Amino acid sequence: MDYALALKHQQANLDAKLLVAIRTAQAVANPSPDGCLVCGSPNSASPHFGSVSCLACAAFFRRTVALNITFNCKGNRQCQIYYELRMICRACRYEKCLRAGMKRHCVQKRRPSKHKKEEDEDEPNSAVVSPLAQYEMHMQAAGCSASIVKNEPISPSMFTKKERMESASEEDVVMDKKDLPFPLPLDEYLLLPQPHSSSVESYTEEDPSTVPSTSFSALFYQSGVPLNSILDTPNATANNSITTTPPGEAMTLADCFSERNQPPPEEELPFLKESGRELLHLLLGLEKEAMDRRRMMFTDEPLKAFTQPDGDVPYTRSTIKPHTLKGQAECVKFDHFLGFEYARKMPFVNDLNAKEKNMLLRFCSLGFSVLDIGYISSVVSEGQEEILVFTDGSYSTCGPGDFSVGWEDEEIISMEDKKKLFLSFNHCFFKQIIHPMRMLKMDRIEHAALKAICSWKLGLLEYTVKMKQMGKTMQSKILEGLIEHYREIGRDDIEVRIGEIYLLIGTLFEMYTQVTEMYKQLDIFNLLKVDSITKSLLCV
């Protein structure tokens, strides 16, 4: 798959997740009265078990009650339940079913399948029960419970093949936690002759060694561990969770009940001594310096950048001038210089090798040319006018059929050639970058945060593992600083606001890619002169 297409797909997945997060927050705050009362799905909501739900939530509730399964929430039992989320906490989903009005007694008890009835009638005495199954039946006769579900023992014969594989395949299915009084020593059962198979606890058409099983006795037959080895394993109690055995993998009881249930180790990210607030303050300072340098280079009041440095956008609607490609060439060089100053003051930059530094510099330079054009245009433009303001304070019109400013013939290029090369890109850039930024009314702190995130995030497919880890640390710290900033100014929609800003990242990557390809075409076909710095960055 092409590199640009692969990263575009990756960013599209991120955009979808962020959009789902925003919709989830909105749906939780304003649930639809006509949709599912459990997950909020607007489709196929109808009466089920005393409430109104979609077919998926109704099937989930029926299966949970019929099999009498108990789930564990890995959070604080306050997980969000929304139909567009890819993973939903089943414990919280079941609790929400109950809160929505679903009634357990409305679920009919499971009936044995017709195929199973015929097998039982034809061969009433064909079942061979394993020693551990005999022991479980003995304890049940004494009034104890050893089922994987609470309140009533359920035989594997009650499950269909699919349900047997799904009903206890997750870590949140738990055993009965009460201490079981053993009416007969366990070793007297475990030392009995062990049959090779059991029609009660194994599959009828497949080899038990090749199918994951949640049966307690089949767990040890598949792994090749003798049942009497249980006696030699410490801390083997009925309070542990059931786990499945991968085919062909030998395992001990300690592996089943200890290592398999341990959470994965957390990824160790590079340490950054600055707090989120301090990092955001550093990034904002770099943005202010860049704007003051542009005031010095491209405005009629250059000394104001020294005597009254404020770091604001140095242009207004009345001071911008028509755009020319000749002036753009000098502007691009200055943007590279600003990207250089920005990149070398970034955290972690001294820990990078030469190639890694060059990759970071390329994305920082793109930020000062592409992202800054969008931000400056959103600040300078007035009303609904469609103009594109470049970083040197020049502008061109980009409305449909509007070629009044910035499209004039020049010595190095004609008006028609300008349209062929840049018209489509300018229209796309305005609709996808400038207009959304104008609607968001981003402040300069948000702009500084977005530029830094893009510098580290948009090169993920090119960056080394070390750079990716650094990028994760930077992103985490920047978000921490943004949240503190929002709290200080009293924003209530922090999650939604961050989601809206993040949704720009995918579009910015597309614009970065188009700008890179444009410069390559200009250089290869000798359409315009491309400076040496740009050529070097394109080859990184």
Coordinates of C-alpha atoms in Angstrom, one line a residue:
M1 CA 0.0 0.0 0.0
D2 CA 1.2 3.5 -0.8
Y3 CA 2.8 5.3 2.1
A4 CA 0.5 8.4 1.8
L5 CA -2.6 6.2 1.5
A6 CA -1.6 4.0 4.5
L7 CA -1.2 7.0 6.7
K8 CA -4.4 8.6 5.4
H9 CA -6.3 5.4 6.4
Q10 CA -4.6 5.5 9.8
Q11 CA -5.6 9.1 10.4
A12 CA -9.1 8.4 9.1
N13 CA -9.5 5.7 11.9
L14 CA -8.3 8.3 14.4
D15 CA -10.8 10.8 13.1
A16 CA -13.6 8.2 13.4
K17 CA -12.7 7.4 17.0
L18 CA -12.7 11.1 17.9
L19 CA -16.0 11.6 16.2
V20 CA -17.5 8.7 18.1
A21 CA -16.1 10.1 21.4
I22 CA -17.8 13.5 20.7
R23 CA -21.1 11.8 19.7
T24 CA -20.9 9.6 22.8
A25 CA -20.6 12.6 25.1
Q26 CA -23.5 14.3 23.3
A27 CA -25.7 11.2 23.4
V28 CA -25.1 10.7 27.1
A29 CA -26.0 14.3 27.8
N30 CA -29.1 14.3 25.5
P31 CA -30.4 10.7 25.0
S32 CA -32.9 10.2 22.2
P33 CA -36.4 9.3 23.5
D34 CA -37.1 7.3 20.3
G35 CA -33.9 5.2 20.4
C36 CA -32.6 2.3 22.4
L37 CA -32.7 3.1 26.1
V38 CA -29.5 1.1 26.7
C39 CA -27.0 2.1 23.9
G40 CA -28.8 5.0 22.3
S41 CA -29.1 3.4 18.9
P42 CA -31.7 5.2 16.8
N43 CA -32.4 2.1 14.6
S44 CA -34.7 -0.9 15.3
A45 CA -35.7 0.2 18.8
S46 CA -38.7 -1.9 19.9
P47 CA -40.2 -3.3 23.2
H48 CA -38.1 -6.1 24.7
F49 CA -38.4 -7.6 28.2
G50 CA -40.4 -4.7 29.6
S51 CA -38.3 -1.9 28.1
V52 CA -37.5 -0.4 24.7
S53 CA -34.1 -1.4 23.2
C54 CA -32.4 -2.4 20.0
L55 CA -32.1 -6.0 18.9
A56 CA -28.5 -6.2 19.9
C57 CA -29.1 -5.1 23.5
A58 CA -32.1 -7.4 23.7
A59 CA -30.0 -10.3 22.6
F60 CA -27.3 -9.4 25.0
F61 CA -29.7 -9.3 27.9
R62 CA -31.4 -12.5 27.0
R63 CA -28.1 -14.4 26.7
T64 CA -26.8 -13.0 30.0
V65 CA -30.0 -14.0 31.9
A66 CA -30.4 -17.3 30.2
L67 CA -26.9 -18.4 30.9
N68 CA -26.9 -16.6 34.3
I69 CA -23.5 -15.0 33.6
T70 CA -21.9 -12.5 36.0
F71 CA -19.5 -9.9 34.6
N72 CA -16.8 -7.8 36.2
C73 CA -16.3 -4.2 35.3
K74 CA -12.6 -3.3 35.0
G75 CA -13.3 0.4 35.7
N76 CA -15.5 2.1 38.3
R77 CA -18.8 0.7 37.0
Q78 CA -19.5 4.0 35.3
C79 CA -18.5 3.1 31.7
Q80 CA -20.3 4.8 28.8
I81 CA -22.6 2.6 26.8
Y82 CA -23.0 3.8 23.3
Y83 CA -23.8 1.9 20.1
E84 CA -20.9 3.4 18.0
L85 CA -18.2 2.4 20.6
R86 CA -16.2 -0.6 19.3
M87 CA -15.7 -2.1 22.8
I88 CA -18.5 -1.9 25.4
C89 CA -18.1 -2.9 29.1
R90 CA -20.5 -5.8 29.4
A91 CA -20.9 -5.4 33.2
C92 CA -22.1 -1.8 32.8
R93 CA -24.2 -2.7 29.8
Y94 CA -26.1 -5.3 31.8
E95 CA -26.6 -2.8 34.7
K96 CA -27.9 -0.2 32.2
C97 CA -30.3 -2.9 30.8
L98 CA -31.7 -3.2 34.3
R99 CA -31.9 0.5 34.9
A100 CA -33.7 0.8 31.5
G101 CA -36.5 -1.4 32.9
M102 CA -35.6 -4.9 31.5
K103 CA -36.9 -7.7 33.7
R104 CA -35.1 -10.9 34.2
H105 CA -38.3 -12.9 34.7
C106 CA -39.4 -12.0 31.2
V107 CA -36.6 -14.1 29.7
Q108 CA -37.7 -17.7 28.9
K109 CA -35.5 -20.5 30.1
R110 CA -33.4 -22.2 27.6
R111 CA -34.7 -25.3 25.9
P112 CA -32.5 -28.3 24.9
S113 CA -32.0 -28.5 21.2
K114 CA -33.9 -31.1 19.1
H115 CA -30.6 -32.6 18.0
K116 CA -29.5 -33.1 21.6
K117 CA -32.8 -34.7 22.5
E118 CA -32.4 -37.2 19.7
E119 CA -28.9 -38.1 20.8
D120 CA -30.1 -38.6 24.4
E121 CA -33.0 -40.9 23.2
D122 CA -30.8 -43.0 20.9
E123 CA -27.9 -43.5 23.4
P124 CA -29.2 -42.9 26.9
N125 CA -26.2 -44.5 28.6
S126 CA -23.4 -43.4 26.2
A127 CA -22.2 -40.4 28.3
V128 CA -18.8 -40.9 29.9
V129 CA -18.3 -38.5 32.8
S130 CA -14.8 -37.3 33.7
P131 CA -13.5 -37.6 37.3
L132 CA -13.7 -33.9 37.8
A133 CA -17.3 -33.8 36.5
Q134 CA -18.2 -36.6 39.0
Y135 CA -16.6 -34.5 41.7
E136 CA -18.6 -31.4 40.7
M137 CA -21.9 -33.4 40.7
H138 CA -20.9 -34.8 44.1
M139 CA -20.5 -31.3 45.5
Q140 CA -23.7 -30.2 43.9
A141 CA -25.5 -33.0 45.5
A142 CA -24.1 -31.8 48.9
G143 CA -25.5 -28.3 48.3
C144 CA -22.4 -26.7 46.9
S145 CA -21.8 -24.8 43.7
A146 CA -18.8 -25.0 41.3
S147 CA -20.3 -23.5 38.2
I148 CA -18.7 -20.7 36.2
V149 CA -21.9 -18.8 36.7
K150 CA -23.7 -17.8 39.9
N151 CA -26.9 -19.1 41.5
E152 CA -27.5 -22.3 39.5
P153 CA -25.2 -25.0 38.0
I154 CA -25.3 -25.1 34.2
S155 CA -24.2 -28.2 32.3
P156 CA -22.2 -27.7 29.1
S157 CA -24.9 -29.8 27.3
M158 CA -27.2 -26.8 27.7
F159 CA -24.9 -24.7 25.4
T160 CA -24.8 -24.7 21.6
K161 CA -21.3 -25.0 20.2
K162 CA -21.0 -21.2 19.6
E163 CA -22.3 -20.3 23.1
R164 CA -19.8 -22.7 24.7
M165 CA -17.0 -20.9 23.1
E166 CA -18.3 -17.4 23.9
S167 CA -20.0 -17.7 27.3
A168 CA -16.8 -17.8 29.4
S169 CA -14.1 -16.7 27.0
E170 CA -13.5 -13.3 28.6
E171 CA -11.7 -12.4 31.8
D172 CA -14.8 -10.8 33.3
V173 CA -16.7 -14.1 33.7
V174 CA -16.1 -15.1 37.3
M175 CA -16.5 -18.1 39.6
D176 CA -18.6 -18.4 42.7
K177 CA -16.5 -16.7 45.4
K178 CA -17.8 -18.5 48.4
D179 CA -15.6 -21.1 50.1
L180 CA -16.7 -24.5 49.1
P181 CA -16.9 -27.2 51.9
F182 CA -15.5 -30.4 50.3
P183 CA -17.6 -33.4 51.3
L184 CA -15.0 -35.8 49.9
P185 CA -11.2 -35.2 49.6
L186 CA -10.4 -33.8 46.2
D187 CA -7.5 -36.2 45.6
E188 CA -9.8 -39.2 45.7
Y189 CA -11.4 -38.0 42.6
L190 CA -8.3 -36.6 40.8
L191 CA -6.4 -39.9 41.2
L192 CA -9.2 -42.0 39.5
P193 CA -8.5 -43.3 35.9
Q194 CA -8.8 -40.4 33.5
P195 CA -10.9 -41.0 30.3
H196 CA -9.6 -39.8 27.0
S197 CA -12.7 -37.9 26.2
S198 CA -16.1 -37.0 27.6
S199 CA -19.3 -36.6 25.6
V200 CA -20.5 -34.2 28.2
E201 CA -17.5 -31.8 28.3
S202 CA -16.1 -32.0 24.8
Y203 CA -17.2 -31.2 21.2
T204 CA -18.9 -34.0 19.3
E205 CA -17.5 -33.3 15.8
E206 CA -14.1 -31.7 16.5
D207 CA -10.9 -32.8 18.3
P208 CA -11.0 -31.3 21.8
S209 CA -7.3 -30.6 21.6
T210 CA -7.8 -28.1 18.7
V211 CA -10.8 -26.2 20.1
P212 CA -10.5 -23.7 23.0
S213 CA -12.5 -25.0 26.0
T214 CA -13.8 -23.3 29.1
S215 CA -14.6 -26.6 30.8
F216 CA -12.5 -27.0 34.0
S217 CA -11.4 -30.5 33.3
A218 CA -10.8 -30.1 29.6
L219 CA -8.5 -27.2 30.4
F220 CA -6.0 -29.6 31.8
Y221 CA -6.5 -32.4 29.3
Q222 CA -5.7 -29.9 26.4
S223 CA -2.6 -28.6 28.1
G224 CA -1.2 -32.0 28.8
V225 CA -1.0 -31.3 32.6
P226 CA -2.2 -34.3 34.7
L227 CA -5.1 -33.5 36.9
N228 CA -3.4 -34.7 40.0
S229 CA -0.8 -32.0 39.5
I230 CA -3.4 -29.6 40.9
L231 CA -2.6 -30.9 44.3
D232 CA 1.0 -29.8 44.0
T233 CA 0.2 -26.3 42.9
P234 CA -0.1 -23.6 45.6
N235 CA -3.0 -21.1 45.7
A236 CA -5.3 -23.2 43.5
T237 CA -8.7 -22.1 44.8
A238 CA -12.1 -21.8 43.2
N239 CA -11.9 -18.0 43.5
N240 CA -9.8 -17.6 40.4
S241 CA -11.1 -16.7 37.0
I242 CA -11.5 -19.2 34.2
T243 CA -9.1 -18.9 31.3
T244 CA -8.8 -20.7 28.0
T245 CA -5.8 -22.8 26.8
P246 CA -4.3 -22.0 23.4
P247 CA -3.9 -25.2 21.4
G248 CA -0.6 -27.0 21.7
E249 CA 0.7 -24.8 24.6
A250 CA 1.7 -26.5 27.7
M251 CA 0.8 -24.6 30.9
T252 CA 0.7 -25.1 34.6
L253 CA -2.1 -24.2 36.9
A254 CA -0.2 -21.2 38.1
D255 CA -0.1 -19.9 34.4
C256 CA -3.9 -20.4 34.2
F257 CA -4.8 -18.6 37.4
S258 CA -2.0 -16.0 37.7
E259 CA 0.0 -15.0 34.7
R260 CA -2.9 -15.1 32.3
N261 CA -4.9 -12.7 34.4
Q262 CA -2.1 -10.1 34.9
P263 CA -2.7 -6.8 33.1
P264 CA -0.2 -6.0 30.3
P265 CA 2.8 -4.0 31.4
E266 CA 2.5 -0.2 30.8
E267 CA 4.6 1.2 28.0
E268 CA 7.6 3.1 29.3
L269 CA 7.7 6.5 27.6
P270 CA 10.6 9.0 27.7
F271 CA 10.6 11.2 30.7
L272 CA 9.9 14.9 30.3
K273 CA 10.6 17.1 33.3
E274 CA 8.4 20.0 32.2
S275 CA 4.8 19.8 33.3
G276 CA 1.9 20.3 30.8
R277 CA 1.5 23.9 31.8
E278 CA 5.3 24.6 31.4
L279 CA 5.5 22.8 28.0
L280 CA 2.5 24.8 26.7
H281 CA 4.1 28.0 27.9
L282 CA 7.3 27.1 26.1
L283 CA 5.4 26.4 22.8
L284 CA 3.4 29.6 23.1
G285 CA 6.7 31.5 23.6
L286 CA 8.1 30.0 20.4
E287 CA 5.0 31.0 18.5
K288 CA 5.2 34.6 19.7
E289 CA 8.8 34.8 18.6
A290 CA 7.9 33.6 15.2
M291 CA 5.2 36.2 14.8
D292 CA 7.5 39.0 16.0
R293 CA 10.1 37.9 13.4
R294 CA 7.5 38.1 10.7
R295 CA 6.6 41.6 11.8
M296 CA 10.2 42.5 11.5
M297 CA 10.6 41.0 8.0
F298 CA 7.3 41.7 6.2
T299 CA 5.5 44.7 7.7
D300 CA 5.8 48.4 7.5
E301 CA 6.5 48.7 11.3
P302 CA 9.5 46.3 11.7
L303 CA 10.9 48.0 14.8
K304 CA 7.7 47.4 16.7
A305 CA 8.7 43.8 16.9
F306 CA 11.6 44.9 19.1
T307 CA 10.0 47.8 21.1
Q308 CA 6.5 46.3 21.6
P309 CA 6.8 42.5 21.1
D310 CA 3.3 41.0 21.6
G311 CA 3.5 37.9 19.6
D312 CA 0.1 38.5 17.8
V313 CA -0.5 38.0 14.1
P314 CA 1.3 41.0 12.5
Y315 CA -1.2 41.6 9.7
T316 CA -4.7 43.1 9.5
R317 CA -7.2 43.1 6.6
S318 CA -6.1 46.7 5.7
T319 CA -2.3 45.9 5.6
I320 CA -2.2 42.7 3.5
K321 CA -1.1 43.1 -0.1
P322 CA -1.6 41.0 -3.3
H323 CA 0.3 37.8 -3.5
T324 CA 3.1 37.1 -6.0
L325 CA 5.0 33.9 -6.5
K326 CA 8.2 35.8 -6.6
G327 CA 7.6 37.0 -3.0
Q328 CA 6.4 33.6 -2.0
A329 CA 9.8 32.1 -2.8
E330 CA 11.4 34.4 -0.2
C331 CA 8.6 33.7 2.2
V332 CA 9.2 29.9 2.0
K333 CA 12.9 30.3 2.9
F334 CA 11.9 32.4 6.0
D335 CA 9.4 29.7 7.0
H336 CA 12.2 27.2 6.9
F337 CA 14.3 29.4 9.1
L338 CA 11.4 29.7 11.6
G339 CA 11.0 25.9 11.5
F340 CA 14.7 25.4 12.2
E341 CA 14.5 27.7 15.2
Y342 CA 11.4 25.9 16.4
A343 CA 12.7 22.4 16.0
R344 CA 16.1 23.0 17.8
K345 CA 14.3 24.3 20.9
M346 CA 11.9 21.3 21.0
P347 CA 12.3 18.9 24.0
F348 CA 14.1 15.6 23.2
V349 CA 15.8 17.1 20.1
N350 CA 19.3 16.6 21.6
D351 CA 18.5 12.9 22.0
L352 CA 17.9 12.4 18.2
N353 CA 20.4 11.3 15.6
A354 CA 21.0 13.3 12.4
K355 CA 18.4 11.5 10.3
E356 CA 15.8 11.8 13.0
K357 CA 16.5 15.5 13.4
N358 CA 16.0 16.1 9.7
M359 CA 12.6 14.3 9.7
L360 CA 11.5 16.4 12.7
L361 CA 12.7 19.6 10.9
R362 CA 10.6 18.8 7.8
F363 CA 7.4 18.5 9.7
C364 CA 8.2 21.6 11.8
S365 CA 8.8 23.6 8.6
L366 CA 5.5 22.3 7.1
G367 CA 3.8 23.6 10.2
F368 CA 5.2 27.1 9.8
S369 CA 4.1 27.2 6.1
V370 CA 0.8 25.2 5.9
L371 CA -0.7 25.4 9.4
D372 CA 0.3 29.0 9.9
I373 CA -1.3 30.0 6.6
G374 CA -4.6 28.5 7.8
Y375 CA -4.4 30.2 11.2
I376 CA -3.3 33.7 9.9
S377 CA -6.1 33.5 7.2
S378 CA -8.7 32.7 9.8
V379 CA -7.6 35.6 12.0
V380 CA -7.2 38.3 9.3
S381 CA -10.2 37.6 7.0
E382 CA -13.4 39.4 7.7
G383 CA -17.0 38.1 7.5
Q384 CA -17.5 35.3 4.9
E385 CA -14.9 36.4 2.4
E386 CA -12.8 33.6 0.9
I387 CA -9.2 34.7 0.9
L388 CA -5.9 32.9 1.5
V389 CA -3.4 34.9 3.5
F390 CA 0.2 33.8 3.2
T391 CA 2.8 34.0 6.0
D392 CA 4.4 37.1 4.4
G393 CA 1.2 39.1 4.7
S394 CA 0.2 38.7 1.0
Y395 CA -3.1 37.3 -0.1
S396 CA -5.1 35.9 -3.0
T397 CA -8.8 35.3 -3.5
C398 CA -10.0 31.7 -3.6
G399 CA -13.7 32.0 -4.0
P400 CA -15.4 30.2 -7.0
G401 CA -14.6 32.2 -10.1
D402 CA -12.9 35.0 -8.1
F403 CA -9.5 35.8 -9.6
S404 CA -9.4 39.5 -8.7
V405 CA -6.3 39.4 -6.4
G406 CA -3.2 37.3 -6.5
W407 CA -3.8 35.7 -9.9
E408 CA -2.3 38.3 -12.2
D409 CA 0.3 37.5 -14.8
E410 CA 3.9 37.6 -13.6
E411 CA 7.3 37.5 -15.3
I412 CA 7.9 33.9 -14.3
I413 CA 4.4 32.5 -14.7
S414 CA 1.1 33.4 -16.5
M415 CA -2.3 33.6 -14.9
E416 CA -3.5 30.5 -16.7
D417 CA -0.6 28.5 -15.4
K418 CA -1.3 29.7 -11.9
K419 CA -4.8 28.4 -12.2
K420 CA -3.6 25.0 -13.4
L421 CA -1.1 24.6 -10.6
F422 CA -2.8 26.2 -7.6
L423 CA -6.5 26.8 -8.1
S424 CA -7.7 23.4 -7.0
F425 CA -5.4 23.3 -4.0
N426 CA -6.4 26.8 -2.8
H427 CA -10.1 25.9 -3.0
C428 CA -9.5 22.7 -1.0
F429 CA -7.3 24.4 1.5
F430 CA -9.9 27.1 2.3
K431 CA -12.8 24.6 2.7
Q432 CA -10.9 22.1 4.8
I433 CA -8.5 24.2 6.9
I434 CA -9.3 28.0 6.9
H435 CA -13.1 27.7 7.2
P436 CA -13.0 25.1 10.1
M437 CA -10.4 27.2 12.0
R438 CA -12.5 30.3 11.5
M439 CA -15.6 28.5 12.9
L440 CA -13.6 27.2 15.9
K441 CA -12.1 30.7 16.6
M442 CA -8.9 29.1 17.8
D443 CA -6.8 31.1 20.2
R444 CA -3.0 31.2 19.9
I445 CA -2.5 28.7 22.7
E446 CA -4.6 26.2 20.8
H447 CA -2.7 27.0 17.7
A448 CA 0.6 26.4 19.4
A449 CA -0.6 23.1 20.9
L450 CA -1.9 21.9 17.5
K451 CA 1.3 22.7 15.7
A452 CA 3.4 20.8 18.2
I453 CA 1.1 17.8 18.1
C454 CA 1.3 17.8 14.3
S455 CA 5.1 18.1 14.3
W456 CA 5.3 14.9 16.3
K457 CA 2.2 13.0 15.1
L458 CA 2.0 13.4 11.3
G459 CA 5.3 11.6 10.8
L460 CA 4.4 8.4 12.6
L461 CA 4.9 6.1 9.6
E462 CA 8.4 7.6 9.0
Y463 CA 9.5 8.2 12.6
T464 CA 11.6 5.7 14.5
V465 CA 10.3 3.9 17.5
K466 CA 12.2 6.3 19.8
M467 CA 10.6 9.3 18.0
K468 CA 7.1 7.7 18.3
Q469 CA 7.6 7.3 22.1
M470 CA 8.8 10.9 22.4
G471 CA 5.7 12.0 20.4
K472 CA 3.4 10.1 22.8
T473 CA 5.0 11.9 25.8
M474 CA 4.7 15.3 24.1
Q475 CA 1.1 14.7 23.1
S476 CA 0.2 13.6 26.7
K477 CA 1.9 16.7 28.2
I478 CA 0.3 19.1 25.7
L479 CA -3.1 17.7 26.4
E480 CA -2.5 18.1 30.1
G481 CA -1.6 21.7 29.6
L482 CA -4.6 22.3 27.3
I483 CA -7.0 20.9 30.0
E484 CA -5.5 23.2 32.6
H485 CA -5.8 26.2 30.2
Y486 CA -9.5 25.4 29.6
R487 CA -10.2 25.1 33.3
E488 CA -8.6 28.4 33.9
I489 CA -10.8 30.2 31.4
G490 CA -13.9 28.4 32.5
R491 CA -14.7 26.1 29.5
D492 CA -17.3 23.4 30.3
D493 CA -17.0 21.5 27.0
I494 CA -13.3 20.5 27.4
E495 CA -13.6 17.0 25.8
V496 CA -15.7 18.2 22.9
R497 CA -13.3 21.1 22.2
I498 CA -10.2 18.9 22.2
G499 CA -12.0 16.5 19.9
E500 CA -12.9 19.3 17.5
I501 CA -9.2 20.4 17.4
Y502 CA -8.0 16.9 16.9
L503 CA -10.3 16.4 13.9
L504 CA -8.2 18.9 12.0
I505 CA -5.1 16.6 12.2
G506 CA -6.3 14.3 9.4
T507 CA -7.0 17.1 7.1
L508 CA -3.7 18.8 7.9
F509 CA -1.9 15.6 7.0
E510 CA -3.6 15.6 3.6
M511 CA -2.6 19.2 3.1
Y512 CA 1.0 18.5 4.1
T513 CA 1.1 15.6 1.6
Q514 CA -0.3 17.8 -1.2
V515 CA 2.2 20.6 -0.6
T516 CA 5.1 18.1 -0.6
E517 CA 3.9 16.5 -3.8
M518 CA 3.4 20.0 -5.4
Y519 CA 6.9 21.0 -4.7
K520 CA 8.2 17.8 -6.1
Q521 CA 6.3 18.3 -9.3
L522 CA 7.4 21.9 -9.6
D523 CA 11.0 20.8 -9.2
I524 CA 10.9 17.7 -11.5
F525 CA 9.2 19.4 -14.4
N526 CA 11.1 22.7 -13.8
L527 CA 7.8 24.7 -13.6
L528 CA 9.2 27.0 -10.9
K529 CA 12.5 27.3 -9.2
V530 CA 12.6 25.5 -5.9
D531 CA 15.1 26.6 -3.2
S532 CA 17.8 24.4 -2.0
I533 CA 16.4 24.1 1.6
T534 CA 13.1 22.8 0.3
K535 CA 14.8 20.3 -2.0
S536 CA 16.9 19.0 0.9
L537 CA 13.8 18.6 3.1
L538 CA 11.9 16.8 0.4
C539 CA 14.8 14.2 0.2
V540 CA 14.8 13.4 4.0

